[in-house]
PDB file of C-alpha atoms in Angstrom:
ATOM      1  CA  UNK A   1      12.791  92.069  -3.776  1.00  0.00           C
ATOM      2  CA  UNK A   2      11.832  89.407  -1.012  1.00  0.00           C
ATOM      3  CA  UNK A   3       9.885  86.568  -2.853  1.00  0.00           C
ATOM      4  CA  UNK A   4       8.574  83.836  -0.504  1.00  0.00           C
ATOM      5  CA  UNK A   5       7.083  80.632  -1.333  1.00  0.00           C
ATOM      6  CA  UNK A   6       4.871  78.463   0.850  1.00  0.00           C
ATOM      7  CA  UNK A   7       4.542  74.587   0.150  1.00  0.00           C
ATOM      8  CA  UNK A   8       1.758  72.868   1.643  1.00  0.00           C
ATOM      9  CA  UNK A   9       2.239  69.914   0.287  1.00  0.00           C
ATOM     10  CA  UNK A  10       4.934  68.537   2.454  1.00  0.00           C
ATOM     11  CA  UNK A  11       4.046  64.648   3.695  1.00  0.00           C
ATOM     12  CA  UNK A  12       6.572  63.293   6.716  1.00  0.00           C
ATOM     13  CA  UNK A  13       4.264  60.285   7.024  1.00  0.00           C
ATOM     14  CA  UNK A  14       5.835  56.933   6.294  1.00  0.00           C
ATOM     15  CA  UNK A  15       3.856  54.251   4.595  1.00  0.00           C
ATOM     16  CA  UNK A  16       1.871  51.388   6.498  1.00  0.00           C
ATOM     17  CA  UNK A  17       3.560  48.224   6.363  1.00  0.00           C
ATOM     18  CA  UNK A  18       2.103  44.551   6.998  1.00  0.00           C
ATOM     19  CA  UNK A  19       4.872  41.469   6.659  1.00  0.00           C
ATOM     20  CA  UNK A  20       3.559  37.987   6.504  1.00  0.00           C
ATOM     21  CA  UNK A  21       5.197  34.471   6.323  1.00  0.00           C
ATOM     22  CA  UNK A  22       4.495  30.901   7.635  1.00  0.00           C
ATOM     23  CA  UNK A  23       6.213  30.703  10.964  1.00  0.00           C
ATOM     24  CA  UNK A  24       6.862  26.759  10.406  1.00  0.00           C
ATOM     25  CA  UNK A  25       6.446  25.224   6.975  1.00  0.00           C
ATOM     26  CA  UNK A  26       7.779  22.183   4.992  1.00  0.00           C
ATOM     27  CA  UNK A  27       7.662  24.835   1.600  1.00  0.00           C
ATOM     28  CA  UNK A  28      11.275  25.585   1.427  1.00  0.00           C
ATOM     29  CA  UNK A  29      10.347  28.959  -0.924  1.00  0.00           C
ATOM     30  CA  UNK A  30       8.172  30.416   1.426  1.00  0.00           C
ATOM     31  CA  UNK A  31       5.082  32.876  -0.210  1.00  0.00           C
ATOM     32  CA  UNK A  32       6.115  35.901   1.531  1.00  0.00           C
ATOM     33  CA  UNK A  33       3.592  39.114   1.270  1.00  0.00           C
ATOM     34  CA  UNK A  34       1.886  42.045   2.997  1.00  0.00           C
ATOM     35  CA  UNK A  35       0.151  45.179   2.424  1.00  0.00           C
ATOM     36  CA  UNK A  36       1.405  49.118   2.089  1.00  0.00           C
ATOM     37  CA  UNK A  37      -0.211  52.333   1.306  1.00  0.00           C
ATOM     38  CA  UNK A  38       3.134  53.438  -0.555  1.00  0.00           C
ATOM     39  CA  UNK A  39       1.002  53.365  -4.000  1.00  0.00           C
ATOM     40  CA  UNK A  40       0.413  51.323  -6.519  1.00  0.00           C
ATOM     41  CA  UNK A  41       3.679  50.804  -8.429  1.00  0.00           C
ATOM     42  CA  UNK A  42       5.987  50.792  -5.126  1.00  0.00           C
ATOM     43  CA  UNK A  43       8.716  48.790  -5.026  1.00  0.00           C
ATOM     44  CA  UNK A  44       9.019  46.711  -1.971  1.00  0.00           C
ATOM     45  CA  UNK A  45      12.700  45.317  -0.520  1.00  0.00           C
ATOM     46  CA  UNK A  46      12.569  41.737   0.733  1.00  0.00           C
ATOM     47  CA  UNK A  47      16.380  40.381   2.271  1.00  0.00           C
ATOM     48  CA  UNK A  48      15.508  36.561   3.376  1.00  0.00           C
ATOM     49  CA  UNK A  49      18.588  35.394   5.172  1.00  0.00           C
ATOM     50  CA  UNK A  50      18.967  31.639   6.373  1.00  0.00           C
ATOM     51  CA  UNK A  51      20.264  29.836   9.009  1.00  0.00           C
ATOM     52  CA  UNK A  52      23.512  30.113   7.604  1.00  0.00           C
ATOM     53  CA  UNK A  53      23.798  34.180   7.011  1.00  0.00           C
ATOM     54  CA  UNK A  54      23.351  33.640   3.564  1.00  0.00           C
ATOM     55  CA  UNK A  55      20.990  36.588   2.134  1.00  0.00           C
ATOM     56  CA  UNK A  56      19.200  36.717  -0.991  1.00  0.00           C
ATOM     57  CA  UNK A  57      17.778  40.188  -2.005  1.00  0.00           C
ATOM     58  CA  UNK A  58      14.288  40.155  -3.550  1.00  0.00           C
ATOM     59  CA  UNK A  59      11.902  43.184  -4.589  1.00  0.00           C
ATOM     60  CA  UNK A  60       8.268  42.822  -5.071  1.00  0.00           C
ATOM     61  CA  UNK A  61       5.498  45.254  -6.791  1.00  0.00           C
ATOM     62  CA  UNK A  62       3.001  46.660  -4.656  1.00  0.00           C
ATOM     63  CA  UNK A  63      -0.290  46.157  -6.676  1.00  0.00           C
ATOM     64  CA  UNK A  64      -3.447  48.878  -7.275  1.00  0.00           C
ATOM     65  CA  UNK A  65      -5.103  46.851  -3.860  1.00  0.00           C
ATOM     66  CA  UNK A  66      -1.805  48.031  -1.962  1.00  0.00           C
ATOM     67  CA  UNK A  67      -1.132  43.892  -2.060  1.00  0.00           C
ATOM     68  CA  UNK A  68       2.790  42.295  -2.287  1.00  0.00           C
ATOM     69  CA  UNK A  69       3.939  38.675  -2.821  1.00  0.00           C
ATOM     70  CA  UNK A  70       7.601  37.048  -3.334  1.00  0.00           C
ATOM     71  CA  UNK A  71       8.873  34.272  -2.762  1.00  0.00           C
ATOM     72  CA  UNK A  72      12.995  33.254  -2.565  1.00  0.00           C
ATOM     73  CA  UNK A  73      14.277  31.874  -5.998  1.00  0.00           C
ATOM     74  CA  UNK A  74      17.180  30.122  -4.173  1.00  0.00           C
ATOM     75  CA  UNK A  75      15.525  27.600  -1.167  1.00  0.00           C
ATOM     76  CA  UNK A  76      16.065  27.935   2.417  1.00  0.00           C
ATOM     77  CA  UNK A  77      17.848  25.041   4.043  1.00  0.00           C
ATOM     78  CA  UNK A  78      16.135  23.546   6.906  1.00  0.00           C
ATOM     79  CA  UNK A  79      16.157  25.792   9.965  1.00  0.00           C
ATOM     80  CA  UNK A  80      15.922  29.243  11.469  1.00  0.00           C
ATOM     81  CA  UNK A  81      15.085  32.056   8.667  1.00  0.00           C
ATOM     82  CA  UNK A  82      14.695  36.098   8.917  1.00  0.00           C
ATOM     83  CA  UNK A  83      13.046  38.384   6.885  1.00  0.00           C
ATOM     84  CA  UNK A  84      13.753  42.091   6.994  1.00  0.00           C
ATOM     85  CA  UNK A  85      11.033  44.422   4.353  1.00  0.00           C
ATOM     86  CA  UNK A  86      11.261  47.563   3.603  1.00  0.00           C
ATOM     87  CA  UNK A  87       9.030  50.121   1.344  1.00  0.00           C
ATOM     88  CA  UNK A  88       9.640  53.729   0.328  1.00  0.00           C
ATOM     89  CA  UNK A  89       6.636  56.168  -0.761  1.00  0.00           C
ATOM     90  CA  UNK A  90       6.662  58.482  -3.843  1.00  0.00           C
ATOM     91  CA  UNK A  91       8.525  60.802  -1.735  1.00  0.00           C
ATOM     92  CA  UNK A  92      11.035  58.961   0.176  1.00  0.00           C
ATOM     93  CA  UNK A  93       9.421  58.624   3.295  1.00  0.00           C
ATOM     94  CA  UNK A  94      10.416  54.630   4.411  1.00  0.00           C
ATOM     95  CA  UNK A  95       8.861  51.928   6.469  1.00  0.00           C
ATOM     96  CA  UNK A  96      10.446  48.559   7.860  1.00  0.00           C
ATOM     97  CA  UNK A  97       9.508  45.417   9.511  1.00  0.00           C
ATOM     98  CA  UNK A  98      11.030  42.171  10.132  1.00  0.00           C
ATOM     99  CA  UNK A  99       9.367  38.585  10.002  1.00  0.00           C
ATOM    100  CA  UNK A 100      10.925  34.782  10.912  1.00  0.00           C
ATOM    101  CA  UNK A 101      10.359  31.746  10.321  1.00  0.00           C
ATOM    102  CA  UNK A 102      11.719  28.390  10.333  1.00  0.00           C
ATOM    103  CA  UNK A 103      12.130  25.859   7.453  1.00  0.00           C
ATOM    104  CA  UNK A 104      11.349  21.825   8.358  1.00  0.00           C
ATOM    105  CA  UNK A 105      11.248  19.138   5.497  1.00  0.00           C
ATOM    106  CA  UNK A 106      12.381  16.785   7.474  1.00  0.00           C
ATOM    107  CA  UNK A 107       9.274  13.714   7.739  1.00  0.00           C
ATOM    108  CA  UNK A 108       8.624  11.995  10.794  1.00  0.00           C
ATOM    109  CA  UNK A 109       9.298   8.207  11.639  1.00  0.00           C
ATOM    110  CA  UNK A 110       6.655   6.121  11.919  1.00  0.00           C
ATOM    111  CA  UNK A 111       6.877   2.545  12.712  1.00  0.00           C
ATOM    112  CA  UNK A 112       4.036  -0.251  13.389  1.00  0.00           C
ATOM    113  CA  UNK A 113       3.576  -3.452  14.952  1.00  0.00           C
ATOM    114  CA  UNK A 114       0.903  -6.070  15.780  1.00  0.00           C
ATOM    115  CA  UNK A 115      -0.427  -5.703  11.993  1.00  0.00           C
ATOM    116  CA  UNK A 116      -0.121  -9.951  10.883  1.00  0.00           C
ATOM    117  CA  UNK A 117      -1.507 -13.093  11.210  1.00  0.00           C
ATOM    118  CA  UNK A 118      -3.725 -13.997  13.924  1.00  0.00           C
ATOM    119  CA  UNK A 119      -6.832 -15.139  15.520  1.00  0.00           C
ATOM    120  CA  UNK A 120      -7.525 -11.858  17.639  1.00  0.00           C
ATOM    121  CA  UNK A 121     -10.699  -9.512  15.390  1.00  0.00           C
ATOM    122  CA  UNK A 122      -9.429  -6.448  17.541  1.00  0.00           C
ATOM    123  CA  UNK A 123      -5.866  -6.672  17.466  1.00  0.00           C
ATOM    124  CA  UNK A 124      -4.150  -3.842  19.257  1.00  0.00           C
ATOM    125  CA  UNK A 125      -1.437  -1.981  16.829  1.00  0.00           C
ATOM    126  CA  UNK A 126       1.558   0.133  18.442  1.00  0.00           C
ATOM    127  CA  UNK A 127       4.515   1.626  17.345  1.00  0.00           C
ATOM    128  CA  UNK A 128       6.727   4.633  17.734  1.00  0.00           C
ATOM    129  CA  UNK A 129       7.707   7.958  16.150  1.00  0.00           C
ATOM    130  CA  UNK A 130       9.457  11.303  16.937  1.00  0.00           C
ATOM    131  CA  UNK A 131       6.661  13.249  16.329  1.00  0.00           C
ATOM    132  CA  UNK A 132       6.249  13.858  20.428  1.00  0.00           C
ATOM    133  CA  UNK A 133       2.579  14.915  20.652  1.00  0.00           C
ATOM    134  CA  UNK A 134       1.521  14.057  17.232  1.00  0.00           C
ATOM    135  CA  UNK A 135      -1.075  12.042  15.951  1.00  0.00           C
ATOM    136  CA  UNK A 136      -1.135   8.441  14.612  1.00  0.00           C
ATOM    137  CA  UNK A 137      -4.034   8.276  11.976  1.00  0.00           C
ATOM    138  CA  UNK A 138      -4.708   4.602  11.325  1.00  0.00           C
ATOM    139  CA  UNK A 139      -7.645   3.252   8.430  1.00  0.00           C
ATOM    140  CA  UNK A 140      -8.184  -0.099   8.874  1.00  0.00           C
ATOM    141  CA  UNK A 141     -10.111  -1.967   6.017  1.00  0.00           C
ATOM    142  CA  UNK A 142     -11.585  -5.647   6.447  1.00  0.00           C
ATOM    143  CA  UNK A 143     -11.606  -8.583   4.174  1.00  0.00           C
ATOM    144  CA  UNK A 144     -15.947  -7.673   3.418  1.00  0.00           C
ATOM    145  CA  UNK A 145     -14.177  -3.756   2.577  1.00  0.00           C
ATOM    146  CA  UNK A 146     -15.255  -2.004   6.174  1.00  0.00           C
ATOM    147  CA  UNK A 147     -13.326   0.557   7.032  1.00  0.00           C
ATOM    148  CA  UNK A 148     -12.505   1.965  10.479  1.00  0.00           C
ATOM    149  CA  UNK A 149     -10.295   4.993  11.320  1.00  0.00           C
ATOM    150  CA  UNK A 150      -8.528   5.281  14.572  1.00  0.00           C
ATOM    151  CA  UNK A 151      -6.153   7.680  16.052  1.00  0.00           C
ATOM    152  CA  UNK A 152      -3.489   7.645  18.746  1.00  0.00           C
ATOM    153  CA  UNK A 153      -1.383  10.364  19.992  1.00  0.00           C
ATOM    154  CA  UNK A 154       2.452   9.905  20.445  1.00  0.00           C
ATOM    155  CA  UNK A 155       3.417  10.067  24.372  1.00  0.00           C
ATOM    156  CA  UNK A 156       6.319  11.765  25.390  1.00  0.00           C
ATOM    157  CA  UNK A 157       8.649   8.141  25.018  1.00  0.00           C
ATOM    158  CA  UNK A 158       8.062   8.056  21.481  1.00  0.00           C
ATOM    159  CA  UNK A 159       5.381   5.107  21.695  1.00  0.00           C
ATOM    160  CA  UNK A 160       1.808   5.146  20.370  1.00  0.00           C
ATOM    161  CA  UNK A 161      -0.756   2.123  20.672  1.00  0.00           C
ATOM    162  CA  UNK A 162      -5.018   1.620  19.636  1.00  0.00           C
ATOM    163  CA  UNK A 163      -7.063  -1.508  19.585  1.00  0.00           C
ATOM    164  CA  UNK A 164      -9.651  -1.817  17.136  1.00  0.00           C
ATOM    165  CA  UNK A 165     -12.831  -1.108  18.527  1.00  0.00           C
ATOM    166  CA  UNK A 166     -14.835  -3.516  16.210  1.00  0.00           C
ATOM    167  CA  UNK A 167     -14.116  -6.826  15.186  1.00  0.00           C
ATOM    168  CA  UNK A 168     -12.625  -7.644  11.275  1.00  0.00           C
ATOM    169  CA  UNK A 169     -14.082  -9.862   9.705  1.00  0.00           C
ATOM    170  CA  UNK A 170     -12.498 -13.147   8.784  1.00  0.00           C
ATOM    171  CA  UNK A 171      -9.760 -13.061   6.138  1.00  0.00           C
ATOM    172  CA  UNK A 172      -7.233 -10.256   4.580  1.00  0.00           C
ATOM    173  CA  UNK A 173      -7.151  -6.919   6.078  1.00  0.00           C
ATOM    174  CA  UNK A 174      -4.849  -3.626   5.635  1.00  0.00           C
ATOM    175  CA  UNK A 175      -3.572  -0.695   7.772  1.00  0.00           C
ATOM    176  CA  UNK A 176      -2.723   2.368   6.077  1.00  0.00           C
ATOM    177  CA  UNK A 177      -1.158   4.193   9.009  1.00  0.00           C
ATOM    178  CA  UNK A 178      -0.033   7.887   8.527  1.00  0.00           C
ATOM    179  CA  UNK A 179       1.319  10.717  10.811  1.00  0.00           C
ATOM    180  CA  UNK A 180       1.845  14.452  10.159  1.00  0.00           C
ATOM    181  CA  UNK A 181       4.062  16.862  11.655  1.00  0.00           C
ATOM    182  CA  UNK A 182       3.463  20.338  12.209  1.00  0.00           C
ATOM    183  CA  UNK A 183       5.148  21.842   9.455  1.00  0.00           C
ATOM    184  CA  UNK A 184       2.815  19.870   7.100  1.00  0.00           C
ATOM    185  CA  UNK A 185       5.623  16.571   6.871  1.00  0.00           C
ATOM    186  CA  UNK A 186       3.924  13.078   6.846  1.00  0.00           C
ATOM    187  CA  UNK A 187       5.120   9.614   6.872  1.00  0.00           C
ATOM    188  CA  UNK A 188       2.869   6.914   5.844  1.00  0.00           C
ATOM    189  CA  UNK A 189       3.045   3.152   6.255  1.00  0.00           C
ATOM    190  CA  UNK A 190       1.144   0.247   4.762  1.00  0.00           C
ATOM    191  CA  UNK A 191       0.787  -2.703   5.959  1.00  0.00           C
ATOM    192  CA  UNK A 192      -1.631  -6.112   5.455  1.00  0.00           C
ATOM    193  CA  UNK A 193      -2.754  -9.226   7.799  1.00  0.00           C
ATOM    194  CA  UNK A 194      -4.885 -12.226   8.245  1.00  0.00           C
ATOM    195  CA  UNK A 195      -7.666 -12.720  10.214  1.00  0.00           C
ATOM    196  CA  UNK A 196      -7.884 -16.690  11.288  1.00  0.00           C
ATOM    197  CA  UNK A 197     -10.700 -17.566  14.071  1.00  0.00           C
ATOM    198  CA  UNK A 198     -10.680 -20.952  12.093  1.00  0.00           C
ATOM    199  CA  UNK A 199     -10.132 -23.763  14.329  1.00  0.00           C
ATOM    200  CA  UNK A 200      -6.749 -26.007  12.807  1.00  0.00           C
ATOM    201  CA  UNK A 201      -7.881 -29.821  12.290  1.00  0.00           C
ATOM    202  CA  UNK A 202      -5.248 -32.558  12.727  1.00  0.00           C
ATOM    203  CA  UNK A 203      -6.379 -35.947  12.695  1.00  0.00           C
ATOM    204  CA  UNK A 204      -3.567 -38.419  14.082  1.00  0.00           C
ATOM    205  CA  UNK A 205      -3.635 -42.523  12.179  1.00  0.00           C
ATOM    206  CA  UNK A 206      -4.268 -45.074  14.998  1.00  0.00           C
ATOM    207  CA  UNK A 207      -1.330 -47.330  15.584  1.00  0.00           C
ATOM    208  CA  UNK A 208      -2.724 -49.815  17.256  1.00  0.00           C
ATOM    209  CA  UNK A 209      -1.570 -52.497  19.661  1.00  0.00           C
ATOM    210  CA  UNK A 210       2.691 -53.007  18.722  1.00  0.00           C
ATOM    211  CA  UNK A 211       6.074 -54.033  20.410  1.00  0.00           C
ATOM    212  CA  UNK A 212       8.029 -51.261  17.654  1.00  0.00           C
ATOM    213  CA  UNK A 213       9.609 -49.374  20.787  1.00  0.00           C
ATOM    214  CA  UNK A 214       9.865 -46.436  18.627  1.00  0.00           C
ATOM    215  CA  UNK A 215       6.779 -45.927  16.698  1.00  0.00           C
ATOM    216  CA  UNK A 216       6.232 -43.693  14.141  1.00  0.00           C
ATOM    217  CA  UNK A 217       3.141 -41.307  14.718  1.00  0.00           C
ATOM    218  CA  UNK A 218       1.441 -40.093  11.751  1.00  0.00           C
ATOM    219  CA  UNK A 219      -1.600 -38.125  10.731  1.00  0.00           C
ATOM    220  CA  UNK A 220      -3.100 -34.936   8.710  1.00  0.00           C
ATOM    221  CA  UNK A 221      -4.029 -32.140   8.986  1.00  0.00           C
ATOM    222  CA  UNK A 222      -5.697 -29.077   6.779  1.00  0.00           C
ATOM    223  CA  UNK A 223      -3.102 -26.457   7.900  1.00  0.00           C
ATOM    224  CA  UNK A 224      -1.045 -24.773   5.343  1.00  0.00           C
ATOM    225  CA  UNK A 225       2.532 -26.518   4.612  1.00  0.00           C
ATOM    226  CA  UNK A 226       5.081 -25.905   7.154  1.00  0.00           C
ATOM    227  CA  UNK A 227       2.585 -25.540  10.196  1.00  0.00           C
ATOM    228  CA  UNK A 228       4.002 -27.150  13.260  1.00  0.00           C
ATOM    229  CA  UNK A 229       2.050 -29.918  14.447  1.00  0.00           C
ATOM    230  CA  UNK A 230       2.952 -30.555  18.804  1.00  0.00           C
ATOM    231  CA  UNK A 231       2.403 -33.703  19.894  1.00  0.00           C
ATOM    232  CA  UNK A 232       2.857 -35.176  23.469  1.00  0.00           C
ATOM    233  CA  UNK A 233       3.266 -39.039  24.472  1.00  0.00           C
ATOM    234  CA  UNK A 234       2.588 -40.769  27.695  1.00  0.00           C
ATOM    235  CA  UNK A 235       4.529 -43.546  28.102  1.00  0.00           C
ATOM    236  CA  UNK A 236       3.226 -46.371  30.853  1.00  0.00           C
ATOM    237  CA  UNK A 237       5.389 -44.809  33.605  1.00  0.00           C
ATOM    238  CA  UNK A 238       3.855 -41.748  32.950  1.00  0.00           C
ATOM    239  CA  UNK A 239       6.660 -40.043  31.459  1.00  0.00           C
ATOM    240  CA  UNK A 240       5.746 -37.575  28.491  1.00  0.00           C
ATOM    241  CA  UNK A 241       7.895 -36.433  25.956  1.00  0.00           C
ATOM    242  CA  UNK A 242       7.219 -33.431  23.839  1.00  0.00           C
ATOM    243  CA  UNK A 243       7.678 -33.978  19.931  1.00  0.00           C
ATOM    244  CA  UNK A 244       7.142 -32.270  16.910  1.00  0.00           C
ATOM    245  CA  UNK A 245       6.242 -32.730  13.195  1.00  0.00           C
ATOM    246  CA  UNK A 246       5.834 -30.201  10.106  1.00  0.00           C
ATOM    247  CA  UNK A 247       2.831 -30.397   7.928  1.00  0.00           C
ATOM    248  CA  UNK A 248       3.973 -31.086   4.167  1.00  0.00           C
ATOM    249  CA  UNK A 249       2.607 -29.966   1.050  1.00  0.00           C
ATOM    250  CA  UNK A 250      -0.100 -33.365   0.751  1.00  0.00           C
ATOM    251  CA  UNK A 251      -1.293 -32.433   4.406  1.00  0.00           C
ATOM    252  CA  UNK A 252       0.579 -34.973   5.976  1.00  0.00           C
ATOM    253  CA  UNK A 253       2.814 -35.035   8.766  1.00  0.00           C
ATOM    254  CA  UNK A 254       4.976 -37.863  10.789  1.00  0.00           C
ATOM    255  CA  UNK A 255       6.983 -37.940  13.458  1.00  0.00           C
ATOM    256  CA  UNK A 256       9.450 -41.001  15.123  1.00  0.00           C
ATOM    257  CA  UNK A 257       8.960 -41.206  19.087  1.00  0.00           C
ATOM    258  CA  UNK A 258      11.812 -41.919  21.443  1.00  0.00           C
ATOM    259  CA  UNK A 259      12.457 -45.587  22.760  1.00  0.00           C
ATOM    260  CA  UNK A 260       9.520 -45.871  25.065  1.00  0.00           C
TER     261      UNK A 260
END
């Protein structure tokens, strides 16, 4: 006797398959996931492999929305990754993909100049970085507490500059200047300055009428100790002679001109 049998329950059709992972990122174990319709239960195959061929085999669970997520326990090195997934059904059918991405923890420079002392209320502030493109995000805070943000973008020699658009107001300010990179890297710096539109006082003593060939000048002034003081003397030929004097600690400074 012949007996046949007739299965109609034969599937050929390999599961669906979705990879995903962050094409740059500063996360060094990298979330990666996807979808399948292999069932709930399924056991997905995850081989991350670095920049330097070393692989780490990982398996994930696919959950009852048909969801995976892994991540690497060992992290990536900076650089070039690959990611090769695949998924079998309940009856060995298979499905593969590949993903890459590439690993950057590395934070930008960021340097800044023209934050100090001065006399200018919209002082321009440069400075450089290799963030090529990027942009500078600079808060600048006042001595009465207004703030102002500015931006710059990074040219392609490295250099950045902004002026502030509105003027400080007298005293102590700060610039918090920060810059991030596209894999989510920032550098920040912080810097302070004085804002001086005070006009320096120096009051010089009156020598008088003398036959001391080499007077000595003296005088005050309400400058902070160890300001320069110029002074310039005319002599009756009308020669001049550039000399200088240092503010001390009581306000005072003095000075001994050449034999005039």
């Amino acid at each position: 006797n012949v007996r046949t049998i007739t299965s109609t329950d034969f599937d050929g059709t390999p599961p669906t398959l979705t990879v995903s992972v962050d094409t740059l990122s500063n996360d060094n174990t990298p979330a990666i996931s996807g979808t399948t319709d292999a069932g709930q239960g399924a056991a997905v195959t995850v081989v991350v492999t670095d920049k330097d061929g070393n692989s780490e085999t990982l398996s994930a669970t696919v959950d009852a929305n048909g969801d995976w997520v892994i991540s690497p326990t060992t992290p990536l090195p900076d650089g070039a990754f690959s990611v090769d997934v695949s998924v079998l059904d309940g009856v060995g059918n298979e499905t593969t993909d590949s993903v890459s991405g590439v690993i950057d923890t590395t934070a930008p420079s960021l340097t800044v100049q023209g934050v100090g002392d001065g006399s200018d209320v919209t002082p321009v502030f440069s400075g450089t970085s290799d963030e090529i493109g990027g942009t500078v995000t600079l808060v600048v805070t006042d001595a009465n507490g207004v703030e102002q943000t500015l931006s710059a973008t990074v040219q392609s020699n490295g250099q950045w500059s902004v002026e502030v658009p509105n003027g400080l107001s007298e005293g102590d300010y700060s610039v918090e200047t920060t810059i991030l990179d596209a894999a989510g890297n920032s550098t920040q710096v912080n810097l302070t300055g004085t804002i001086d539109t005070s006009v320096p006082v120096v009051m010089v003593n009156d020598n008088g009428l003398g036959n001391n060939a080499t007077p000595t000048i003296t005088g005050t002034s309400t400058e902070p100790t160890g300001t320069v003081v110029s002074i310039s003397i005319v002599d009756v030929n009308g020669d001049s002679y550039g000399l200088s004097a240092t503010v001390l600690a009581d306000g005072s400074w003095q000075v001994t001109a050449p034999s005039l």
